[in-house]
Coordinates of C-alpha atoms in Angstrom, one line a residue:
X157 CA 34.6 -36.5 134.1
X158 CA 34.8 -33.9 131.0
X159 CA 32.9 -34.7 127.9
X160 CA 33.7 -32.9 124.5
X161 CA 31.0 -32.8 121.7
X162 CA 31.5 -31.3 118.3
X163 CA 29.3 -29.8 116.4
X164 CA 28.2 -29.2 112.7
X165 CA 27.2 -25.6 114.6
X166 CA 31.4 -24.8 113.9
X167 CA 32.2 -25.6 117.3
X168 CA 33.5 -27.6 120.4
X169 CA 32.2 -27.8 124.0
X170 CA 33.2 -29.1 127.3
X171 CA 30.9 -30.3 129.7
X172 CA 32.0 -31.7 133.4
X173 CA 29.8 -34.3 134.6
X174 CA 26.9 -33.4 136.4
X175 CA 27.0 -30.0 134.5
X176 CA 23.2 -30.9 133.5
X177 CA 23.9 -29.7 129.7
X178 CA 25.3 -26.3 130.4
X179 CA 28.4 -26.2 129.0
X180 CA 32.1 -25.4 131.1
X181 CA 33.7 -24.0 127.4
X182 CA 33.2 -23.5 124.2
X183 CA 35.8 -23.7 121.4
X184 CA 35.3 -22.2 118.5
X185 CA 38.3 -20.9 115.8
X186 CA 36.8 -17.4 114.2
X187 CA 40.1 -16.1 113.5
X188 CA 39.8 -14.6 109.7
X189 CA 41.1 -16.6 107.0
X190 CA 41.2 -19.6 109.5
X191 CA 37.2 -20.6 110.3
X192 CA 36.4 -23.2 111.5
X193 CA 33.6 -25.1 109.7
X194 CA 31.1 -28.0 110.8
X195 CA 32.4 -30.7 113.5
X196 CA 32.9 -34.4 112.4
X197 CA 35.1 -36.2 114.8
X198 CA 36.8 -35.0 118.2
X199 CA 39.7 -37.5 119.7
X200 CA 41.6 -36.7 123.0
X201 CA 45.3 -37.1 122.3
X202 CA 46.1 -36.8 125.8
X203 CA 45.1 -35.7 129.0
X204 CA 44.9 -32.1 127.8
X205 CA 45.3 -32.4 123.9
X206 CA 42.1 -32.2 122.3
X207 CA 41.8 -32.8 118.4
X208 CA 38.6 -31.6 116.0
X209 CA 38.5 -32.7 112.4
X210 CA 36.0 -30.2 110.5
X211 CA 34.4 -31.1 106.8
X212 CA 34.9 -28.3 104.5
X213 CA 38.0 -26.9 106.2
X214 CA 42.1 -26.8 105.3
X215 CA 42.8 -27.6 109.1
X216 CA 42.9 -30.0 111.5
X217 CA 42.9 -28.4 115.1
X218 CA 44.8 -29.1 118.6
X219 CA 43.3 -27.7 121.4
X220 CA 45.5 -27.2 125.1
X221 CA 42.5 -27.8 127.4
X222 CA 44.8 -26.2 130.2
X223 CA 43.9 -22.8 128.4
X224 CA 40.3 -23.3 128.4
X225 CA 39.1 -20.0 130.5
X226 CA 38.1 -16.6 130.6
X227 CA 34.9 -16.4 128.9
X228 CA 36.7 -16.0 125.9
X229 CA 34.9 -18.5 123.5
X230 CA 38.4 -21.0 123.7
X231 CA 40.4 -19.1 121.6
X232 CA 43.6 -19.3 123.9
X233 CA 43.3 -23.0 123.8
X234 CA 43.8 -23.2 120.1
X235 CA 47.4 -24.6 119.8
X236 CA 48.1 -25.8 116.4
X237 CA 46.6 -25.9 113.2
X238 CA 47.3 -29.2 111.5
X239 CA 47.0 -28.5 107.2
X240 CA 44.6 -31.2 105.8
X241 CA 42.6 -29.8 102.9
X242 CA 39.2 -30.9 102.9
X243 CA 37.0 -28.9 100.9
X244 CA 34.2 -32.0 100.2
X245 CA 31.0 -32.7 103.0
X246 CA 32.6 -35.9 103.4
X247 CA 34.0 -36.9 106.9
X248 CA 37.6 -37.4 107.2
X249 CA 38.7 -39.7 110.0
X250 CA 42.0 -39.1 111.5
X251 CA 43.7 -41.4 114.6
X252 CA 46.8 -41.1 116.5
X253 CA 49.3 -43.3 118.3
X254 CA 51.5 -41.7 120.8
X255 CA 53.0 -38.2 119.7
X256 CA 51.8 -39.5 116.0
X257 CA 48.8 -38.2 114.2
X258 CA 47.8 -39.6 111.0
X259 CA 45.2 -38.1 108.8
X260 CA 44.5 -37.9 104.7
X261 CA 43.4 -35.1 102.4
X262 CA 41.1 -34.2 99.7
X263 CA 44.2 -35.0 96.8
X264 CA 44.5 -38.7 98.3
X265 CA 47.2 -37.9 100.4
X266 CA 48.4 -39.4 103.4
X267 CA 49.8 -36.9 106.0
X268 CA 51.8 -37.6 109.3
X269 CA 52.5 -34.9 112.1
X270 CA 54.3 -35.1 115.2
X271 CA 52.2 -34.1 118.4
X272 CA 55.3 -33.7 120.6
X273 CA 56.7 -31.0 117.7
X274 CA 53.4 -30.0 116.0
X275 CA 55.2 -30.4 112.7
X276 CA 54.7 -33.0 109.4
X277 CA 56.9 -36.0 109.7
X278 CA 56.0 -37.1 106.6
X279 CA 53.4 -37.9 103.8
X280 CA 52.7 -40.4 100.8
X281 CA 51.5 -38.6 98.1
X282 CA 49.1 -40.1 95.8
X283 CA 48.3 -42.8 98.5
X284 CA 45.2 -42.9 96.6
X285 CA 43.9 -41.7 93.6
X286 CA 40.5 -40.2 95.1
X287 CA 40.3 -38.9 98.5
X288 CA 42.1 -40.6 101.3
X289 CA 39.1 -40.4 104.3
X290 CA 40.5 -42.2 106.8
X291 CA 44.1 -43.0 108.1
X292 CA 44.3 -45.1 111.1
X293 CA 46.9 -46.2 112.8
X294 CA 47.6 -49.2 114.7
X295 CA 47.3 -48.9 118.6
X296 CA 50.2 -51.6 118.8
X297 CA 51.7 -52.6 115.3
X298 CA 53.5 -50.5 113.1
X299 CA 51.1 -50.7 110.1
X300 CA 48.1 -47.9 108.9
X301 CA 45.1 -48.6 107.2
X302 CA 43.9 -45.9 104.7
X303 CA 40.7 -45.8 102.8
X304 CA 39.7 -43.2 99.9
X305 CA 36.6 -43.1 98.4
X306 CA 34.1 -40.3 97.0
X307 CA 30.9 -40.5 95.0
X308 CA 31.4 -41.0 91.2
X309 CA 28.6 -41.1 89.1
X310 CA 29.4 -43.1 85.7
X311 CA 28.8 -40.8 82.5
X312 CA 25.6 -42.3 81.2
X313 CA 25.0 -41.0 77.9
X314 CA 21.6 -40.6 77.3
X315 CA 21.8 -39.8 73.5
X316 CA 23.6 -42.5 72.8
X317 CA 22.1 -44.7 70.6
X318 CA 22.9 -48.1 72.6
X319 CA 20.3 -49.5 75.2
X320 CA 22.5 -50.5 77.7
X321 CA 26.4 -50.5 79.1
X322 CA 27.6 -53.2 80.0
X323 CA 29.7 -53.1 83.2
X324 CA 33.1 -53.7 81.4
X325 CA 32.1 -50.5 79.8
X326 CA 31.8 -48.8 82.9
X327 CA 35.3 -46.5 84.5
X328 CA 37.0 -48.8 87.4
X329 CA 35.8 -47.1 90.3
X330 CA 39.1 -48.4 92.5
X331 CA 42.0 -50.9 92.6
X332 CA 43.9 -52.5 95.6
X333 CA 47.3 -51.2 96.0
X334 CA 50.3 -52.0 98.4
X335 CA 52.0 -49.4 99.4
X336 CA 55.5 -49.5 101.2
X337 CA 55.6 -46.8 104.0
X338 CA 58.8 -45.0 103.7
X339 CA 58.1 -43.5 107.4
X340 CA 58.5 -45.7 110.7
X341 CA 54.8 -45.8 112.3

């Protein structure tokens, strides 16, 4: 069998079964302007389609493991770069459903791209009003759930003259929302 482990090292291996930890590639994207950053999830999207989602990266990369070769650190295997702006340390879960990946972005936006055409088939802006971490799609329904979150620390004034907030005081830190999805899933 191959194996694929990311890495917060900014990079990818292979590793054939039985290899005894020496890796069979290494997929890295150095290309200036276009670095890769630290690993947080790896998906296979196929039998030779390989995604990596990085933290601290605009991209979300598909790799053609039937370029894999050469001693020449993957870079031929890189097929696509998928825009997904994510700029935070925060891991940002992506999931896909035949030729459909779905992923969200820093600005709480929902993106869809087609696998089979590498392009964006769609997007709901302003899914959320913080970062939208995680988009996953249904393996056999046509729905998506989405979560958004990031760390907010209330603004406790320490000069103010009051002991204590109360927690209506506080800022909402989220609401529910329905969303219709103008796209078919």
């Amino acid at each position: 069998g191959l194996y694929a482990a990311g890495s917060y090292n900014k990079s990818v291996c292979l590793y054939h079964q039985g290899c005894k930890g020496k890796s069979s590639a290494w997929l890295v994207d150095e290309e200036k302007g276009f670095e890769m950053s630290g690993v947080t999830q790896v998906a296979w999207a196929g039998e030779h389609l390989l995604l990596s989602g990085h933290r601290r990266d605009k991209w979300l990369r598909a790799w053609d493991l039937r370029m894999v070769g050469g001693g020449d650190g993957g870079h031929q295997a890189l097929l696509h770069r998928f825009s997904r702006n994510t700029q935070t340390h925060q891991r940002y879960m992506f999931s896909t459903k035949g030729d459909m990946l779905a992923t969200g972005d820093e600005q709480g936006t929902v993106l869809l791209y087609s696998l089979a055409t590498l392009q964006e088939t769609g997007r709901m802006m302003s899914a959320h009003a913080r970062p939208c971490v995680s988009a996953m799609l249904h393996p056999h329904l046509d729905v998506m759930l989405t979560s958004s979150g990031s760390r907010c620390f209330p603004d406790y004034d320490v000069d103010s003259p009051s002991p204590s907030r109360s927690p209506s005081q506080l800022p909402a830190l989220g609401k529910r929302r329905r969303l219709g999805c103008p796209h078919k899933l």
